[in-house]
PDB file of C-alpha atoms in Angstrom:
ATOM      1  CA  UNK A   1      11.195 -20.416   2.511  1.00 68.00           C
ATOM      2  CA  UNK A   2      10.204 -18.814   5.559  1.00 64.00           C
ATOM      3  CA  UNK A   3      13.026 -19.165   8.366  1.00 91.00           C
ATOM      4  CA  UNK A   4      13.200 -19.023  12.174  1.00 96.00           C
ATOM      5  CA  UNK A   5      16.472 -19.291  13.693  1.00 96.00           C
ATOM      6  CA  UNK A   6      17.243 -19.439  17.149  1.00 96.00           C
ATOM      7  CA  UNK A   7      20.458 -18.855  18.340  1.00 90.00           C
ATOM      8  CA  UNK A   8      21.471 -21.942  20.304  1.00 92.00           C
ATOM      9  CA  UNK A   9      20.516 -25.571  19.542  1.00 94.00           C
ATOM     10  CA  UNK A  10      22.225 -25.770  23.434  1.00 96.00           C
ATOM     11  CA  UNK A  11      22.597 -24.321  26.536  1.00 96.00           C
ATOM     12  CA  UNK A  12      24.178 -25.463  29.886  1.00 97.00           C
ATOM     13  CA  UNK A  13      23.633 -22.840  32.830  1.00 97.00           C
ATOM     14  CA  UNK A  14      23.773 -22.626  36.469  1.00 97.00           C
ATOM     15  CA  UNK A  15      20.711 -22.485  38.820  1.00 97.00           C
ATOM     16  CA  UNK A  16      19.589 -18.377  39.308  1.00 97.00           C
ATOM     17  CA  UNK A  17      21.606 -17.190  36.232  1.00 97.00           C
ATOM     18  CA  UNK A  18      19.925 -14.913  34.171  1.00 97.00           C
ATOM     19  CA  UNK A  19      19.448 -16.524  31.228  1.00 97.00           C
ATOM     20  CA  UNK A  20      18.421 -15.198  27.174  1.00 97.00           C
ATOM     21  CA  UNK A  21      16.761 -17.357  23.967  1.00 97.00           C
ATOM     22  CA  UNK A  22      16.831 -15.346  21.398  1.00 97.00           C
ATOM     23  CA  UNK A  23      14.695 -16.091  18.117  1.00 97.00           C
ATOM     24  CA  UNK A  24      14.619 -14.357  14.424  1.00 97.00           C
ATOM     25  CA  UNK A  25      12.595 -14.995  11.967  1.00 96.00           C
ATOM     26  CA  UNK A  26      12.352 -13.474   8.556  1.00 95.00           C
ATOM     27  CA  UNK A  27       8.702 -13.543   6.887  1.00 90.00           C
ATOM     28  CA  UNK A  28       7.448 -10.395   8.447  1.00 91.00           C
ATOM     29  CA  UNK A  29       5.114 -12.332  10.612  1.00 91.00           C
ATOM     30  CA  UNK A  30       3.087 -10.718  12.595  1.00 91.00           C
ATOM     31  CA  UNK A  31       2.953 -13.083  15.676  1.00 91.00           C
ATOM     32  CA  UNK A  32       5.496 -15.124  17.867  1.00 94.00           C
ATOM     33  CA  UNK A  33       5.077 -17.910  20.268  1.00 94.00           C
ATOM     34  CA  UNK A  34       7.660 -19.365  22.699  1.00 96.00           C
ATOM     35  CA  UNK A  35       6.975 -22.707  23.843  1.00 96.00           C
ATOM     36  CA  UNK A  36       8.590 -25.706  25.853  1.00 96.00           C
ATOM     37  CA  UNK A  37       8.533 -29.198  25.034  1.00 95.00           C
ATOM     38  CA  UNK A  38       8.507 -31.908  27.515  1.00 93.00           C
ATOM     39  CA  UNK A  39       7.703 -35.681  27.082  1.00 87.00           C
ATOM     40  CA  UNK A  40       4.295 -36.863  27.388  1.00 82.00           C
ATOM     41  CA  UNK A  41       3.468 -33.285  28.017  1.00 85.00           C
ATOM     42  CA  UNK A  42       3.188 -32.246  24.514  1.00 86.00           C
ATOM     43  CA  UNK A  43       3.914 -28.201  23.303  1.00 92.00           C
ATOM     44  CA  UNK A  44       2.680 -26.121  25.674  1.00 93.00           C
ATOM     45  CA  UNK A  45       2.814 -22.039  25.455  1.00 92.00           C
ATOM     46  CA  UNK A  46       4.537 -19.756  27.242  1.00 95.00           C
ATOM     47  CA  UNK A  47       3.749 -16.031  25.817  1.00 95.00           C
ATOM     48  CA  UNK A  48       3.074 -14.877  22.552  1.00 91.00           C
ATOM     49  CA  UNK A  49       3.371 -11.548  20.621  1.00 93.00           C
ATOM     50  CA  UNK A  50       1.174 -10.349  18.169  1.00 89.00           C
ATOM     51  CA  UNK A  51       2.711  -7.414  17.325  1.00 90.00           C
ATOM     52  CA  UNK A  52       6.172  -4.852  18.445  1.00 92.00           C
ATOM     53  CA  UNK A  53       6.121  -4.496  22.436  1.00 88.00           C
ATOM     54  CA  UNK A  54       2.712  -6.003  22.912  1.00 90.00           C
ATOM     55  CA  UNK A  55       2.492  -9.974  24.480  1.00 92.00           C
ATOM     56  CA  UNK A  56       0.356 -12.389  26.261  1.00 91.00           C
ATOM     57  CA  UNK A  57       0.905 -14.368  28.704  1.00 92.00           C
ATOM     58  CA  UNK A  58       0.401 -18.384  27.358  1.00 90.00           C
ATOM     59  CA  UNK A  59      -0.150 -21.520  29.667  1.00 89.00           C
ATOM     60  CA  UNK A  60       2.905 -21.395  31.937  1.00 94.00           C
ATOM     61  CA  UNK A  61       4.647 -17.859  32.648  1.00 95.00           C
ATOM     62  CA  UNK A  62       5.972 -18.337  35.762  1.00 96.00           C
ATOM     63  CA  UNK A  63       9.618 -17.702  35.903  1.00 96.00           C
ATOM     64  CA  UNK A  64       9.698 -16.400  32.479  1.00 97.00           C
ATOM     65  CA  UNK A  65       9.616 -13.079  30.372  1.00 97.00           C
ATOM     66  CA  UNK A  66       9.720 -11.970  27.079  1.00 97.00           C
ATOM     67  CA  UNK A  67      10.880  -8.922  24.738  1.00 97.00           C
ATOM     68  CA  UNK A  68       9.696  -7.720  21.120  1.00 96.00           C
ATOM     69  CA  UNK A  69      11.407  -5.017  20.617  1.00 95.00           C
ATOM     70  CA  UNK A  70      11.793  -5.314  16.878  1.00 96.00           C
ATOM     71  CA  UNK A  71       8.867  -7.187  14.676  1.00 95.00           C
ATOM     72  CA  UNK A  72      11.617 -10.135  13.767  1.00 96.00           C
ATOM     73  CA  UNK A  73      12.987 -11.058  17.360  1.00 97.00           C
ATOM     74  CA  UNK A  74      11.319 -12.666  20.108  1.00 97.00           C
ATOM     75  CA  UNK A  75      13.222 -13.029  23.392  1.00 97.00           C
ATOM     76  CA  UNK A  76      12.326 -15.390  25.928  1.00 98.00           C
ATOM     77  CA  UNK A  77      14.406 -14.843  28.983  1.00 98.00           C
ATOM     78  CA  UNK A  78      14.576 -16.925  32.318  1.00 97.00           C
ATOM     79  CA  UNK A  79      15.149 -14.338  35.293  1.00 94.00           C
ATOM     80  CA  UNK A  80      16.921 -16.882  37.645  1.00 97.00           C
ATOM     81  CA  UNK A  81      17.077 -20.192  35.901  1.00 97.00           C
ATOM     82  CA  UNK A  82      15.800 -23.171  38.136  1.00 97.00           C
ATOM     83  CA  UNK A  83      16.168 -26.940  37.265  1.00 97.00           C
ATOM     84  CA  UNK A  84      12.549 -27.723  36.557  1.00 96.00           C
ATOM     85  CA  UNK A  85      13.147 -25.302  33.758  1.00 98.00           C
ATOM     86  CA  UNK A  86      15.347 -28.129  31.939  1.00 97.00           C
ATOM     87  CA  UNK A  87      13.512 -28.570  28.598  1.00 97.00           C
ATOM     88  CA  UNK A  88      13.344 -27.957  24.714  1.00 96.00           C
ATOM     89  CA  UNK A  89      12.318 -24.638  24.119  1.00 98.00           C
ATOM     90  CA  UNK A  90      10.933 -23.908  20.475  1.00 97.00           C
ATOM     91  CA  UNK A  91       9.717 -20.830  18.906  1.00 97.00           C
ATOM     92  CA  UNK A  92       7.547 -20.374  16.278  1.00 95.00           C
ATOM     93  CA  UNK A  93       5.976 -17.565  14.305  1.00 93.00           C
ATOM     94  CA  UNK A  94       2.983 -17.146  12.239  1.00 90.00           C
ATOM     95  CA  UNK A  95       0.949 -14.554   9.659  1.00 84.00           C
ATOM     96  CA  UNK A  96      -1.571 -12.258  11.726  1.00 80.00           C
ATOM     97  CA  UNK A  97      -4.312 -13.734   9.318  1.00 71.00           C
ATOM     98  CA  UNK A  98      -6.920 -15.474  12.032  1.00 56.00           C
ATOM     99  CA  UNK A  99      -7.646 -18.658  10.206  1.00 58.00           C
ATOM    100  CA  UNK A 100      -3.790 -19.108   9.321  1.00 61.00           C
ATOM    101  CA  UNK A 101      -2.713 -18.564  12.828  1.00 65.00           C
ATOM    102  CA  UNK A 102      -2.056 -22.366  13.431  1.00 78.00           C
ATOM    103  CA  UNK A 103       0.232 -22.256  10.568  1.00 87.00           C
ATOM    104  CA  UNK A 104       3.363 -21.886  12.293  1.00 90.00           C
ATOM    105  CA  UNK A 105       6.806 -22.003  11.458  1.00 93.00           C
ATOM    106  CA  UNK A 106       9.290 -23.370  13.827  1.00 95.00           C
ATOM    107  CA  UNK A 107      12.885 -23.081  15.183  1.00 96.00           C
ATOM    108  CA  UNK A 108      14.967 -25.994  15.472  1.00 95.00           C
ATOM    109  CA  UNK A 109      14.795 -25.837  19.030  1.00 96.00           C
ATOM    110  CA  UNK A 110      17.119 -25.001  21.729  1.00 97.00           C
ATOM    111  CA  UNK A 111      17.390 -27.794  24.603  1.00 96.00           C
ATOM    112  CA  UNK A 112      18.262 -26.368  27.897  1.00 97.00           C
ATOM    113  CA  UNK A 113      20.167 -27.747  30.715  1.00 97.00           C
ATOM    114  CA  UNK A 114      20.163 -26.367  34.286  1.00 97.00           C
ATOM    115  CA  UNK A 115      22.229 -27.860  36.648  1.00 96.00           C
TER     116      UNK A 115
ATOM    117  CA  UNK B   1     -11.508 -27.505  29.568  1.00 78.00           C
ATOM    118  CA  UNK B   2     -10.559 -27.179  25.934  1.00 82.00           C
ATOM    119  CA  UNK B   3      -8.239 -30.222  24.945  1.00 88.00           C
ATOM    120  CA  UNK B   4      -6.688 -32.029  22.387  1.00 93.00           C
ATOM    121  CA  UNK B   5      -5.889 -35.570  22.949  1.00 95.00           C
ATOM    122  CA  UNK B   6      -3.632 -37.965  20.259  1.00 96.00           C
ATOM    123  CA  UNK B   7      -4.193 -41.896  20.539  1.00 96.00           C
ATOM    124  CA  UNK B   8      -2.034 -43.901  20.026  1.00 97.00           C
ATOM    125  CA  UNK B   9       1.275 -42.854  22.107  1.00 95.00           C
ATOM    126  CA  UNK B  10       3.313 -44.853  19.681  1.00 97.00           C
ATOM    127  CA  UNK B  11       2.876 -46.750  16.739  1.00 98.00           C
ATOM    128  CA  UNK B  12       5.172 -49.596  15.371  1.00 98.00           C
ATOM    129  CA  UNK B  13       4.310 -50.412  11.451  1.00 97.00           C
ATOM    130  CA  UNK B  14       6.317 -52.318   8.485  1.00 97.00           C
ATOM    131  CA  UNK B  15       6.706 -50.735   5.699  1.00 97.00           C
ATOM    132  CA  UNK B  16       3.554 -50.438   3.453  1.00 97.00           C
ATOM    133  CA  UNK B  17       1.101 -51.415   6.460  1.00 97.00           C
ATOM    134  CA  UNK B  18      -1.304 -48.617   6.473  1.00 97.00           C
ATOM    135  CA  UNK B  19      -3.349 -46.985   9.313  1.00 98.00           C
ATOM    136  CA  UNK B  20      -4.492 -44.051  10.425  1.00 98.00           C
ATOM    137  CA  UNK B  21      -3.620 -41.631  13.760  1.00 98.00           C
ATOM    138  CA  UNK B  22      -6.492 -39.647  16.210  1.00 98.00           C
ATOM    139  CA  UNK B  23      -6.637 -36.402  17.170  1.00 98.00           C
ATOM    140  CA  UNK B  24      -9.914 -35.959  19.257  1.00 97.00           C
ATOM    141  CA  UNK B  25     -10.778 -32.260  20.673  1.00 94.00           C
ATOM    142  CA  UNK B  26     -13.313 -31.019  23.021  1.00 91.00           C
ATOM    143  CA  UNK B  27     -13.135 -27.099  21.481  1.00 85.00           C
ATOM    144  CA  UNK B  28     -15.840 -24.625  21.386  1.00 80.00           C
ATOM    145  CA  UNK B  29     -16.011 -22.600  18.040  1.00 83.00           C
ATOM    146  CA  UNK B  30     -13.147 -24.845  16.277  1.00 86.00           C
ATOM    147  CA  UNK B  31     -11.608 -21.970  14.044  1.00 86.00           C
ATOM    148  CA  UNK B  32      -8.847 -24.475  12.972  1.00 90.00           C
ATOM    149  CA  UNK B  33      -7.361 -27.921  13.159  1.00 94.00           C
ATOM    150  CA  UNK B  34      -3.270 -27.971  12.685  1.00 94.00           C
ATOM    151  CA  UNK B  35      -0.901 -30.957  11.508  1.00 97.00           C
ATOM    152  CA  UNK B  36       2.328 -30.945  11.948  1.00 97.00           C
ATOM    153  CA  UNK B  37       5.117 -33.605  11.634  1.00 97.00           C
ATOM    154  CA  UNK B  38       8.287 -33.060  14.062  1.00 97.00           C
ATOM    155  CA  UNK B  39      11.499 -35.147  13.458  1.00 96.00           C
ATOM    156  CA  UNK B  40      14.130 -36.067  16.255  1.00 91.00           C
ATOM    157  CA  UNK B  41      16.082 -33.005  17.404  1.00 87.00           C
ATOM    158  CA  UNK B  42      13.697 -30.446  14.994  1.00 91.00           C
ATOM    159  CA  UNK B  43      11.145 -28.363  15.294  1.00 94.00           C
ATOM    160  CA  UNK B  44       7.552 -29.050  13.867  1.00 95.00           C
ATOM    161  CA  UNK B  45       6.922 -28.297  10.173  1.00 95.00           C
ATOM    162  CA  UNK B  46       3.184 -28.095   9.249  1.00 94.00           C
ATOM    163  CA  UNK B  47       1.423 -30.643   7.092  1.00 96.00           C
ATOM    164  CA  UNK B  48      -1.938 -29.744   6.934  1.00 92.00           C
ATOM    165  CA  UNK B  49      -5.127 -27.366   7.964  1.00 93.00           C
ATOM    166  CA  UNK B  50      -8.498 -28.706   7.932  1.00 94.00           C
ATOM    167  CA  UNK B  51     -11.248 -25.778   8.812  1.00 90.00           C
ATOM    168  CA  UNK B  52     -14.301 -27.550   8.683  1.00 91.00           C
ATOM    169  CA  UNK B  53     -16.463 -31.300   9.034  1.00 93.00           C
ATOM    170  CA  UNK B  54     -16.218 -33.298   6.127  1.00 95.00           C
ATOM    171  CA  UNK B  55     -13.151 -31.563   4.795  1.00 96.00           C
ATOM    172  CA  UNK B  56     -10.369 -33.725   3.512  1.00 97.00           C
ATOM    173  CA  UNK B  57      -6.343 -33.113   2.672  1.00 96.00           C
ATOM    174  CA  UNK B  58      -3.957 -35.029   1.080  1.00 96.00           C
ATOM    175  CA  UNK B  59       0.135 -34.928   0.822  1.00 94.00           C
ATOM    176  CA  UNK B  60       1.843 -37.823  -1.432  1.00 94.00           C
ATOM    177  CA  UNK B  61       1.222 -40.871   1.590  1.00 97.00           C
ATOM    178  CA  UNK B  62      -0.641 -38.474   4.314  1.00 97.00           C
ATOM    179  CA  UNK B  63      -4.596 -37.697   3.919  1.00 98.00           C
ATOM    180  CA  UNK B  64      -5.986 -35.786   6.849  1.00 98.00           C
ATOM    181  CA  UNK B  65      -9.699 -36.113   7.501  1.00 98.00           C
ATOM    182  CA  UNK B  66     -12.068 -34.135   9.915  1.00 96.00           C
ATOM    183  CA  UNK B  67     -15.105 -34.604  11.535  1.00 94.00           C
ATOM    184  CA  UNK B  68     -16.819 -32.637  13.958  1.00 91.00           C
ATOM    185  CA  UNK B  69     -15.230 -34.290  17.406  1.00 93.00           C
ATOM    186  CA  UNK B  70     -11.876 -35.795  15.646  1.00 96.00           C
ATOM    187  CA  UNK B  71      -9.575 -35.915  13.374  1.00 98.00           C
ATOM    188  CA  UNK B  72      -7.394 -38.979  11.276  1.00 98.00           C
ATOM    189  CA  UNK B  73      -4.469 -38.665   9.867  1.00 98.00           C
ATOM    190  CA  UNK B  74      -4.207 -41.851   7.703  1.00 98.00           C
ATOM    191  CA  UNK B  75      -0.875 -43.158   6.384  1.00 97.00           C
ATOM    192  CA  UNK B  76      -1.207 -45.481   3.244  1.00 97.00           C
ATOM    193  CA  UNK B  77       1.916 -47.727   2.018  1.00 97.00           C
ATOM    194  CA  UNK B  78       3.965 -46.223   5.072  1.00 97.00           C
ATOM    195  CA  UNK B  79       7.826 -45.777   3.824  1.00 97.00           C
ATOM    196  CA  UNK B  80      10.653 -45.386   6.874  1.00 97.00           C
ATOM    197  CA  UNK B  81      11.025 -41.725   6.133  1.00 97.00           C
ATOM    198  CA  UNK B  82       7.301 -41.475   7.140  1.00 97.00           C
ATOM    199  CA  UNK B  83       8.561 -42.045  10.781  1.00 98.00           C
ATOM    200  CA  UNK B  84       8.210 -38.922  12.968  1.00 98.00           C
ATOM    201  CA  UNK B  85       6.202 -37.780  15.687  1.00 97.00           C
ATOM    202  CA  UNK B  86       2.888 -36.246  13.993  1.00 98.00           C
ATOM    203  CA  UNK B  87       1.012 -33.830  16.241  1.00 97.00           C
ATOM    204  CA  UNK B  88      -2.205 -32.086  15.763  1.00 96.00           C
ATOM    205  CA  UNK B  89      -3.006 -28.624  16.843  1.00 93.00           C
ATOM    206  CA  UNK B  90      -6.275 -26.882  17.235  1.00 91.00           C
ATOM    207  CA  UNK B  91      -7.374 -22.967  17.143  1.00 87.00           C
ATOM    208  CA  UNK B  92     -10.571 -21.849  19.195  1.00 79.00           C
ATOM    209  CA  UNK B  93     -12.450 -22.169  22.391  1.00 70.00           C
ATOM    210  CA  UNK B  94     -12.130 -19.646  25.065  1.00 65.00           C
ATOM    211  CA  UNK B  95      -9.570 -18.068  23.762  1.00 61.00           C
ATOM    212  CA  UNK B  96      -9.415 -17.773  19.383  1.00 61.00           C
ATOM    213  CA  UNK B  97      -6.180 -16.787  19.586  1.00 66.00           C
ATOM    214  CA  UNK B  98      -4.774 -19.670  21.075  1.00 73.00           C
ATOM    215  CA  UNK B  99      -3.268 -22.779  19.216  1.00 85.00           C
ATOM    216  CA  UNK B 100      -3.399 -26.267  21.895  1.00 89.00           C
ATOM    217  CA  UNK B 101      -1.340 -28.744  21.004  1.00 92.00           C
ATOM    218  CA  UNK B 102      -2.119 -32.911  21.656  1.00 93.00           C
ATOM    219  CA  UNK B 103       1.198 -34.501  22.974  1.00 93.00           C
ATOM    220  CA  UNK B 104       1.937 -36.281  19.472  1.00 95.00           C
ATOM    221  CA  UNK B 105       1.963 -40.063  18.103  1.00 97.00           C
ATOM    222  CA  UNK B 106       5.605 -41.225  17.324  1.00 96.00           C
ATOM    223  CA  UNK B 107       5.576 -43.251  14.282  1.00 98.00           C
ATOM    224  CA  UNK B 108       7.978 -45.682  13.839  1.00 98.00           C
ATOM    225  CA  UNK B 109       8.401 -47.534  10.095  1.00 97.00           C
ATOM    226  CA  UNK B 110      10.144 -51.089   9.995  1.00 97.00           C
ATOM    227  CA  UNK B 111      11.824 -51.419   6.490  1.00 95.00           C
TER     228      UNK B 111
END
């Protein structure tokens, strides 16, 4: 069974600290998404990577950054952590096949709290 | 503006009442269309991929049809385990290597 684990299910932090979401997976997969989850506002994506050291920039960005250094972990990293950042955060990572992109394989999640 | 749109929000059924869920999209060059059921507190796990009009899925109560604008996801003989959120997914437009998500129809089974 394919796995992605991230490493908190939750996080409390402080306005502007620095903050890290670190993701594994272990399939080999090719790519891997972050993404935040609000209510009514569905999945939406913040980068993806499709391979070691190369990403692109997804929907929303802004105020966020992200590391591949190794093909299984995916970083997602908040510079200075602001309160509108307060969401579920999910990663995900699928095959590099093009028609099997959509399959992904999620995290369970990690729901952050900035106060 | 490539978009993916689930109707309803929410849906209330007893047990064994079937119906079916919408996923409408307004993507050019549709290289994929994604279903995925996410519990409370869990990630999404994928259900089902549906490439082309006319092509048709099915997993024990769950049979996902697709047509050229939309697509169902019918539930026959609903049990209370079948209540999640189900959202759909599409790949293509301006930009094939991105996956849009719809915001999800929570699915709530009364036993």
């Amino acid at each position: 069974d394919v796995k992605v684990t991230q490493s908190s299910r939750y996080l409390v932090k402080r306005t502007g600290e620095k903050v890290f979401l670190e993701c594994v997976q272990d399939m080999d997969h090719e790519n891997m998404f972050w993404y935040r989850q609000d209510p009514g506002l569905g999945l939406r994506l913040i980068y993806f990577s499709y391979d070691v050291k190369m990403k692109e920039k997804g929907d929303i960005p802004e105020g966020y950054s992200v590391s591949r250094e190794k093909k299984e972990r995916f970083s997602l990293i908040l510079e200075s952590a602001s309160t509108n950042q307060t969401s579920m955060y999910l990663c995900a990572s699928s095959p590099r096949t093009s028609g099997r992109r959509g399959i992904q394989y999620f995290g369970a999640g990690t729901r952050l709290s900035v106060l | 503006e490539d978009q993916v749109t689930q109707s309803p929000e929410a849906l209330r059924l007893q047990e064994g009442e079937s119906s079916s869920l919408n996923c409408s999209y307004t993507v050019s060059g549709l290289r994929g269309l994604f279903w995925y059921r996410q519990d409370p507190g869990k990630g999404p796990e994928f259900l089902f991929t549906l490439y082309s009009a006319g092509e048709e899925k099915e997993k024990e109560r769950l049979k996902a049809t697709l047509t050229k604008k939309e697509s169902f996801l019918h539930i026959t003989a609903p049990k209370p385990e079948d209540s999640a959120t189900y959202l759909c997914a599409v790949q293509g437009g301006s930009s094939a290597s991105k996956i849009i998500f719809g915001s999800g129809t929570r699915l709530s089974i009364r036993p």
